[in-house]
PDB file of C-alpha atoms in Angstrom:
ATOM      1  CA  MET A   1    -127.333  -4.709  95.621  1.00 94.00           C
ATOM      2  CA  GLN A   2    -128.902  -7.377  93.437  1.00 97.00           C
ATOM      3  CA  VAL A   3    -126.616  -6.747  90.447  1.00 98.00           C
ATOM      4  CA  LYS A   4    -123.572  -9.016  90.483  1.00 98.00           C
ATOM      5  CA  ALA A   5    -121.585  -7.611  87.550  1.00 98.00           C
ATOM      6  CA  VAL A   6    -121.812  -5.436  84.461  1.00 98.00           C
ATOM      7  CA  PHE A   7    -120.497  -6.587  81.083  1.00 98.00           C
ATOM      8  CA  TRP A   8    -119.683  -3.940  78.497  1.00 98.00           C
ATOM      9  CA  ASP A   9    -119.486  -4.137  74.744  1.00 98.00           C
ATOM     10  CA  LEU A  10    -116.842  -1.754  73.388  1.00 96.00           C
ATOM     11  CA  ASP A  11    -117.562  -0.062  70.062  1.00 93.00           C
ATOM     12  CA  GLY A  12    -120.660   2.118  70.185  1.00 93.00           C
ATOM     13  CA  THR A  13    -121.333   1.226  73.823  1.00 97.00           C
ATOM     14  CA  LEU A  14    -118.306   2.397  75.811  1.00 98.00           C
ATOM     15  CA  ILE A  15    -116.635   4.464  73.106  1.00 97.00           C
ATOM     16  CA  ASP A  16    -117.957   6.177  69.998  1.00 96.00           C
ATOM     17  CA  SER A  17    -115.485   4.332  67.782  1.00 92.00           C
ATOM     18  CA  GLU A  18    -117.671   3.008  64.977  1.00 89.00           C
ATOM     19  CA  PRO A  19    -116.829   6.084  62.830  1.00 92.00           C
ATOM     20  CA  LEU A  20    -113.113   5.233  63.224  1.00 94.00           C
ATOM     21  CA  TRP A  21    -113.670   1.723  61.885  1.00 94.00           C
ATOM     22  CA  HIS A  22    -115.671   3.070  58.949  1.00 95.00           C
ATOM     23  CA  ASP A  23    -113.089   5.750  58.161  1.00 97.00           C
ATOM     24  CA  GLY A  24    -110.411   3.071  58.158  1.00 97.00           C
ATOM     25  CA  GLU A  25    -112.465   0.812  55.919  1.00 98.00           C
ATOM     26  CA  ILE A  26    -112.988   3.619  53.416  1.00 98.00           C
ATOM     27  CA  GLU A  27    -109.317   4.605  53.424  1.00 98.00           C
ATOM     28  CA  ILE A  28    -108.115   1.038  52.910  1.00 98.00           C
ATOM     29  CA  ALA A  29    -110.703   0.283  50.216  1.00 98.00           C
ATOM     30  CA  GLU A  30    -110.003   3.434  48.214  1.00 97.00           C
ATOM     31  CA  ALA A  31    -106.244   2.825  48.389  1.00 98.00           C
ATOM     32  CA  ASN A  32    -106.719  -0.655  46.937  1.00 98.00           C
ATOM     33  CA  ASN A  33    -109.180  -0.223  44.050  1.00 97.00           C
ATOM     34  CA  GLY A  34    -112.269  -0.836  46.154  1.00 97.00           C
ATOM     35  CA  HIS A  35    -115.457   1.071  46.807  1.00 96.00           C
ATOM     36  CA  TRP A  36    -116.747   1.482  50.342  1.00 97.00           C
ATOM     37  CA  THR A  37    -119.115   3.876  52.068  1.00 96.00           C
ATOM     38  CA  GLU A  38    -120.118   4.802  55.579  1.00 94.00           C
ATOM     39  CA  GLU A  39    -123.487   3.146  54.942  1.00 93.00           C
ATOM     40  CA  LEU A  40    -121.806  -0.152  54.064  1.00 95.00           C
ATOM     41  CA  GLY A  41    -119.726   0.178  57.220  1.00 94.00           C
ATOM     42  CA  TRP A  42    -122.800   0.582  59.389  1.00 90.00           C
ATOM     43  CA  GLU A  43    -124.363  -2.483  57.776  1.00 90.00           C
ATOM     44  CA  CYS A  44    -121.373  -4.479  59.063  1.00 90.00           C
ATOM     45  CA  SER A  45    -121.322  -2.990  62.573  1.00 84.00           C
ATOM     46  CA  GLY A  46    -120.887  -5.602  65.273  1.00 78.00           C
ATOM     47  CA  THR A  47    -119.466  -8.269  62.964  1.00 83.00           C
ATOM     48  CA  PRO A  48    -115.888  -9.630  63.186  1.00 86.00           C
ATOM     49  CA  VAL A  49    -113.293  -7.778  61.108  1.00 92.00           C
ATOM     50  CA  PRO A  50    -112.578 -10.747  58.775  1.00 94.00           C
ATOM     51  CA  ASP A  51    -116.266 -10.744  57.801  1.00 94.00           C
ATOM     52  CA  VAL A  52    -116.048  -7.001  57.080  1.00 96.00           C
ATOM     53  CA  ALA A  53    -112.913  -7.652  55.025  1.00 97.00           C
ATOM     54  CA  ARG A  54    -114.725 -10.217  52.893  1.00 97.00           C
ATOM     55  CA  LYS A  55    -117.458  -7.666  52.192  1.00 97.00           C
ATOM     56  CA  MET A  56    -114.803  -5.127  51.243  1.00 98.00           C
ATOM     57  CA  ILE A  57    -113.278  -7.611  48.820  1.00 98.00           C
ATOM     58  CA  GLU A  58    -116.728  -8.172  47.301  1.00 97.00           C
ATOM     59  CA  HIS A  59    -116.752  -4.414  46.674  1.00 97.00           C
ATOM     60  CA  GLY A  60    -113.470  -4.470  44.808  1.00 97.00           C
ATOM     61  CA  CYS A  61    -110.747  -4.174  47.443  1.00 98.00           C
ATOM     62  CA  THR A  62    -107.733  -6.093  46.122  1.00 98.00           C
ATOM     63  CA  LEU A  63    -106.133  -6.874  49.476  1.00 98.00           C
ATOM     64  CA  SER A  64    -106.445 -10.239  51.197  1.00 98.00           C
ATOM     65  CA  VAL A  65    -108.687 -10.750  54.200  1.00 98.00           C
ATOM     66  CA  GLU A  66    -105.583 -11.017  56.363  1.00 98.00           C
ATOM     67  CA  ALA A  67    -104.102  -7.757  55.055  1.00 98.00           C
ATOM     68  CA  ILE A  68    -107.355  -5.827  55.520  1.00 98.00           C
ATOM     69  CA  ASP A  69    -107.747  -7.269  59.022  1.00 96.00           C
ATOM     70  CA  LYS A  70    -104.235  -6.191  60.018  1.00 97.00           C
ATOM     71  CA  GLN A  71    -104.394  -2.710  58.497  1.00 98.00           C
ATOM     72  CA  LEU A  72    -107.859  -1.907  59.821  1.00 97.00           C
ATOM     73  CA  LYS A  73    -107.079  -2.954  63.374  1.00 94.00           C
ATOM     74  CA  GLN A  74    -103.853  -0.948  63.287  1.00 96.00           C
ATOM     75  CA  TYR A  75    -105.742   2.115  62.011  1.00 97.00           C
ATOM     76  CA  VAL A  76    -108.228   1.965  64.881  1.00 95.00           C
ATOM     77  CA  PHE A  77    -105.545   1.228  67.482  1.00 95.00           C
ATOM     78  CA  ASP A  78    -103.447   4.209  66.401  1.00 97.00           C
ATOM     79  CA  HIS A  79    -106.397   6.628  66.476  1.00 96.00           C
ATOM     80  CA  GLU A  80    -107.681   5.393  69.844  1.00 96.00           C
ATOM     81  CA  LYS A  81    -104.167   5.593  71.277  1.00 95.00           C
ATOM     82  CA  ALA A  82    -104.103   9.256  70.294  1.00 96.00           C
ATOM     83  CA  HIS A  83    -107.604   9.970  71.603  1.00 96.00           C
ATOM     84  CA  MET A  84    -110.048   7.608  73.324  1.00 97.00           C
ATOM     85  CA  PRO A  85    -113.577   8.624  72.198  1.00 97.00           C
ATOM     86  CA  TRP A  86    -115.488   7.836  75.409  1.00 98.00           C
ATOM     87  CA  ILE A  87    -119.251   8.166  75.180  1.00 98.00           C
ATOM     88  CA  PRO A  88    -120.251  11.097  77.432  1.00 98.00           C
ATOM     89  CA  GLY A  89    -121.054  10.002  80.976  1.00 98.00           C
ATOM     90  CA  VAL A  90    -119.822   6.425  80.683  1.00 98.00           C
ATOM     91  CA  LEU A  91    -116.771   6.991  82.871  1.00 98.00           C
ATOM     92  CA  ASP A  92    -119.036   8.344  85.613  1.00 98.00           C
ATOM     93  CA  THR A  93    -121.139   5.176  85.328  1.00 98.00           C
ATOM     94  CA  LEU A  94    -118.031   3.003  85.592  1.00 98.00           C
ATOM     95  CA  ARG A  95    -116.787   4.929  88.633  1.00 98.00           C
ATOM     96  CA  SER A  96    -120.162   4.647  90.352  1.00 98.00           C
ATOM     97  CA  LEU A  97    -120.180   0.882  89.819  1.00 98.00           C
ATOM     98  CA  LYS A  98    -116.655   0.516  91.164  1.00 98.00           C
ATOM     99  CA  GLU A  99    -117.511   2.576  94.255  1.00 98.00           C
ATOM    100  CA  ALA A 100    -120.529   0.312  94.834  1.00 98.00           C
ATOM    101  CA  GLY A 101    -118.373  -2.802  94.563  1.00 98.00           C
ATOM    102  CA  VAL A 102    -119.921  -3.979  91.291  1.00 98.00           C
ATOM    103  CA  PRO A 103    -117.280  -5.333  88.874  1.00 98.00           C
ATOM    104  CA  SER A 104    -117.242  -4.247  85.234  1.00 98.00           C
ATOM    105  CA  VAL A 105    -115.829  -6.503  82.514  1.00 98.00           C
ATOM    106  CA  LEU A 106    -115.151  -5.431  78.933  1.00 98.00           C
ATOM    107  CA  VAL A 107    -116.421  -7.986  76.387  1.00 98.00           C
ATOM    108  CA  SER A 108    -115.394  -7.289  72.792  1.00 96.00           C
ATOM    109  CA  THR A 109    -114.527  -9.063  69.550  1.00 92.00           C
ATOM    110  CA  SER A 110    -111.703  -6.551  69.098  1.00 92.00           C
ATOM    111  CA  PRO A 111    -108.121  -7.873  69.378  1.00 92.00           C
ATOM    112  CA  ARG A 112    -106.189  -7.819  72.640  1.00 96.00           C
ATOM    113  CA  PRO A 113    -104.076  -4.690  71.934  1.00 96.00           C
ATOM    114  CA  ILE A 114    -107.177  -2.572  71.247  1.00 95.00           C
ATOM    115  CA  VAL A 115    -108.991  -3.856  74.340  1.00 97.00           C
ATOM    116  CA  GLU A 116    -105.975  -3.453  76.619  1.00 97.00           C
ATOM    117  CA  ASN A 117    -105.498   0.099  75.301  1.00 97.00           C
ATOM    118  CA  VAL A 118    -109.049   0.896  76.453  1.00 97.00           C
ATOM    119  CA  LEU A 119    -108.369  -0.549  79.903  1.00 97.00           C
ATOM    120  CA  ASP A 120    -105.161   1.489  80.125  1.00 97.00           C
ATOM    121  CA  ALA A 121    -107.238   4.617  79.433  1.00 97.00           C
ATOM    122  CA  ALA A 122    -109.562   3.774  82.342  1.00 98.00           C
ATOM    123  CA  PRO A 123    -107.183   2.545  85.046  1.00 97.00           C
ATOM    124  CA  GLY A 124    -108.821   0.539  87.803  1.00 98.00           C
ATOM    125  CA  LEU A 125    -112.350   0.730  86.415  1.00 98.00           C
ATOM    126  CA  PHE A 126    -112.487  -2.765  84.894  1.00 98.00           C
ATOM    127  CA  ALA A 127    -112.099  -6.086  86.692  1.00 98.00           C
ATOM    128  CA  GLY A 128    -111.052  -7.821  83.475  1.00 98.00           C
ATOM    129  CA  TYR A 129    -111.895  -8.394  79.853  1.00 98.00           C
ATOM    130  CA  VAL A 130    -112.751 -10.904  77.142  1.00 98.00           C
ATOM    131  CA  CYS A 131    -111.457 -10.120  73.653  1.00 96.00           C
ATOM    132  CA  GLY A 132    -111.600 -11.505  70.137  1.00 93.00           C
ATOM    133  CA  ASP A 133    -108.305 -13.354  70.660  1.00 94.00           C
ATOM    134  CA  ASP A 134    -109.749 -15.459  73.483  1.00 96.00           C
ATOM    135  CA  ASP A 135    -110.866 -19.045  72.966  1.00 93.00           C
ATOM    136  CA  ALA A 136    -114.592 -18.403  72.603  1.00 94.00           C
ATOM    137  CA  LYS A 137    -116.989 -18.142  69.715  1.00 95.00           C
ATOM    138  CA  HIS A 138    -117.641 -14.578  68.658  1.00 93.00           C
ATOM    139  CA  LYS A 139    -120.925 -12.725  69.052  1.00 94.00           C
ATOM    140  CA  PRO A 140    -123.803 -13.406  68.290  1.00 95.00           C
ATOM    141  CA  SER A 141    -122.842 -16.474  70.333  1.00 97.00           C
ATOM    142  CA  PRO A 142    -123.326 -15.897  74.083  1.00 98.00           C
ATOM    143  CA  GLU A 143    -119.954 -17.509  74.785  1.00 98.00           C
ATOM    144  CA  PRO A 144    -117.994 -14.263  75.320  1.00 98.00           C
ATOM    145  CA  TYR A 145    -120.450 -13.116  77.995  1.00 98.00           C
ATOM    146  CA  LEU A 146    -120.559 -16.506  79.656  1.00 98.00           C
ATOM    147  CA  LEU A 147    -116.753 -16.564  79.670  1.00 98.00           C
ATOM    148  CA  ALA A 148    -116.721 -13.123  81.301  1.00 98.00           C
ATOM    149  CA  ALA A 149    -119.124 -14.358  83.968  1.00 98.00           C
ATOM    150  CA  SER A 150    -117.030 -17.457  84.624  1.00 97.00           C
ATOM    151  CA  LYS A 151    -113.966 -15.259  85.180  1.00 97.00           C
ATOM    152  CA  LEU A 152    -115.880 -13.680  88.081  1.00 98.00           C
ATOM    153  CA  GLY A 153    -117.163 -17.012  89.384  1.00 98.00           C
ATOM    154  CA  ILE A 154    -120.753 -16.248  88.325  1.00 98.00           C
ATOM    155  CA  ALA A 155    -122.842 -19.266  87.347  1.00 96.00           C
ATOM    156  CA  ARG A 156    -125.052 -19.217  84.264  1.00 95.00           C
ATOM    157  CA  GLU A 157    -128.191 -19.451  86.392  1.00 96.00           C
ATOM    158  CA  ASP A 158    -127.217 -16.095  87.942  1.00 97.00           C
ATOM    159  CA  MET A 159    -126.872 -14.237  84.622  1.00 98.00           C
ATOM    160  CA  ALA A 160    -130.169 -12.400  85.161  1.00 98.00           C
ATOM    161  CA  ARG A 161    -128.392 -10.609  88.009  1.00 98.00           C
ATOM    162  CA  CYS A 162    -125.759  -9.373  85.555  1.00 98.00           C
ATOM    163  CA  VAL A 163    -126.258  -6.435  83.205  1.00 98.00           C
ATOM    164  CA  VAL A 164    -125.020  -6.386  79.620  1.00 98.00           C
ATOM    165  CA  PHE A 165    -124.720  -3.094  77.735  1.00 98.00           C
ATOM    166  CA  GLU A 166    -124.759  -3.531  73.947  1.00 98.00           C
ATOM    167  CA  ASP A 167    -125.634  -1.506  70.871  1.00 95.00           C
ATOM    168  CA  THR A 168    -125.769  -3.649  67.706  1.00 93.00           C
ATOM    169  CA  LEU A 169    -128.239  -6.419  66.925  1.00 94.00           C
ATOM    170  CA  VAL A 170    -125.344  -8.874  66.758  1.00 94.00           C
ATOM    171  CA  GLY A 171    -124.305  -7.929  70.284  1.00 95.00           C
ATOM    172  CA  LEU A 172    -127.861  -7.754  71.563  1.00 97.00           C
ATOM    173  CA  THR A 173    -128.422 -11.286  70.309  1.00 97.00           C
ATOM    174  CA  ALA A 174    -125.352 -12.463  72.223  1.00 97.00           C
ATOM    175  CA  GLY A 175    -126.353 -10.669  75.401  1.00 98.00           C
ATOM    176  CA  ALA A 176    -129.893 -12.013  75.328  1.00 98.00           C
ATOM    177  CA  ALA A 177    -128.706 -15.570  74.700  1.00 98.00           C
ATOM    178  CA  SER A 178    -126.451 -15.353  77.750  1.00 98.00           C
ATOM    179  CA  GLY A 179    -129.493 -14.772  79.952  1.00 98.00           C
ATOM    180  CA  ALA A 180    -128.246 -11.418  81.256  1.00 98.00           C
ATOM    181  CA  THR A 181    -130.384  -8.354  81.885  1.00 98.00           C
ATOM    182  CA  LEU A 182    -129.767  -6.740  78.520  1.00 98.00           C
ATOM    183  CA  ILE A 183    -129.703  -2.967  78.029  1.00 98.00           C
ATOM    184  CA  ALA A 184    -129.490  -1.499  74.523  1.00 98.00           C
ATOM    185  CA  GLN A 185    -127.500   1.711  74.154  1.00 98.00           C
ATOM    186  CA  THR A 186    -128.941   3.731  71.268  1.00 97.00           C
ATOM    187  CA  CYS A 187    -126.972   6.982  71.438  1.00 96.00           C
ATOM    188  CA  THR A 188    -124.471   6.117  68.674  1.00 93.00           C
ATOM    189  CA  ILE A 189    -126.062   3.351  66.592  1.00 90.00           C
ATOM    190  CA  ARG A 190    -127.572   4.376  63.260  1.00 86.00           C
ATOM    191  CA  THR A 191    -129.642   1.251  62.730  1.00 87.00           C
ATOM    192  CA  ASP A 192    -132.989   0.574  64.377  1.00 92.00           C
ATOM    193  CA  THR A 193    -132.612  -1.820  67.300  1.00 94.00           C
ATOM    194  CA  SER A 194    -136.021  -1.108  68.826  1.00 95.00           C
ATOM    195  CA  GLN A 195    -137.269  -4.598  67.974  1.00 95.00           C
ATOM    196  CA  GLY A 196    -134.248  -6.302  69.512  1.00 96.00           C
ATOM    197  CA  PRO A 197    -134.308  -8.693  72.487  1.00 97.00           C
ATOM    198  CA  GLN A 198    -133.226  -6.112  75.089  1.00 98.00           C
ATOM    199  CA  PHE A 199    -134.971  -5.667  78.426  1.00 98.00           C
ATOM    200  CA  LYS A 200    -134.661  -1.882  78.137  1.00 97.00           C
ATOM    201  CA  SER A 201    -133.128   0.746  75.858  1.00 98.00           C
ATOM    202  CA  ILE A 202    -131.285   3.878  76.953  1.00 98.00           C
ATOM    203  CA  ASP A 203    -130.037   6.897  75.013  1.00 97.00           C
ATOM    204  CA  GLY A 204    -126.798   7.861  76.722  1.00 98.00           C
ATOM    205  CA  TYR A 205    -125.556   7.469  80.300  1.00 98.00           C
ATOM    206  CA  GLU A 206    -127.027  10.501  82.044  1.00 97.00           C
ATOM    207  CA  GLY A 207    -128.432   9.298  85.357  1.00 97.00           C
ATOM    208  CA  VAL A 208    -127.158   5.750  84.820  1.00 98.00           C
ATOM    209  CA  ASP A 209    -125.290   5.120  88.079  1.00 98.00           C
ATOM    210  CA  ALA A 210    -124.884   1.978  90.169  1.00 98.00           C
ATOM    211  CA  GLU A 211    -128.303   2.444  91.749  1.00 98.00           C
ATOM    212  CA  ALA A 212    -129.960   2.737  88.328  1.00 98.00           C
ATOM    213  CA  VAL A 213    -128.132  -0.356  87.059  1.00 98.00           C
ATOM    214  CA  ASP A 214    -129.223  -2.268  90.141  1.00 98.00           C
ATOM    215  CA  GLY A 215    -132.755  -1.067  89.399  1.00 98.00           C
ATOM    216  CA  PHE A 216    -132.603  -2.693  85.962  1.00 98.00           C
ATOM    217  CA  VAL A 217    -131.829  -6.033  87.610  1.00 98.00           C
ATOM    218  CA  ARG A 218    -134.502  -5.652  90.305  1.00 98.00           C
ATOM    219  CA  GLU A 219    -137.102  -4.837  87.655  1.00 98.00           C
ATOM    220  CA  ARG A 220    -136.005  -7.807  85.547  1.00 97.00           C
ATOM    221  CA  LEU A 221    -136.171 -10.190  88.509  1.00 97.00           C
ATOM    222  CA  ALA A 222    -139.646  -8.888  89.420  1.00 97.00           C
ATOM    223  CA  SER A 223    -140.854  -9.401  85.855  1.00 94.00           C
ATOM    224  CA  ASP A 224    -139.507 -12.967  86.012  1.00 93.00           C
ATOM    225  CA  GLY A 225    -141.414 -13.530  89.260  1.00 88.00           C
ATOM    226  CA  GLU A 226    -138.299 -13.741  91.450  1.00 78.00           C
TER     227      GLU A 226
END
């Protein structure tokens, strides 16, 4: 196989968790004199929680950034602990990659407890992770993806042989800047990413096995003249 590794964004790419974040934002805002809507939540998708908190404060929430950050992350952690909302078919994709010897790494701006909870729900399917608590700039910087590659011993010049799955424009920007073969997942996102920097877009994981992922890389390399 030409593909060396697959790097996975979390929210909206592996799990359909964006609605959980937005529900938590609304609950926290309304409990603290703020006004927040699902639409405002989607506008903030892919951005770090402190940035979302600042927006919530602009809309009247009387809590501090730190308090919103803590409460929102706890809300999502508790709900995902009770039920992990996997996107249909993604576990089959992960299993196919593992069987083919292709490592998967989770790359998220979420805190360590949330990320480790996801790995616990998919035992043995991930070779590692990069989270928001690691010493790397957050997306849209490519640093999280480059850090993930370095953990596997993959040099930056080999990033085209790695696949990144992302959903938001913030994440797509990070994936493209890393040099990876970037695939946009559109099955959960409610904003238009069709003009993003991705190599291809997919709508769900049906038929996306290790062979298909390897095909993305082979097509990318051919288009680059390699």
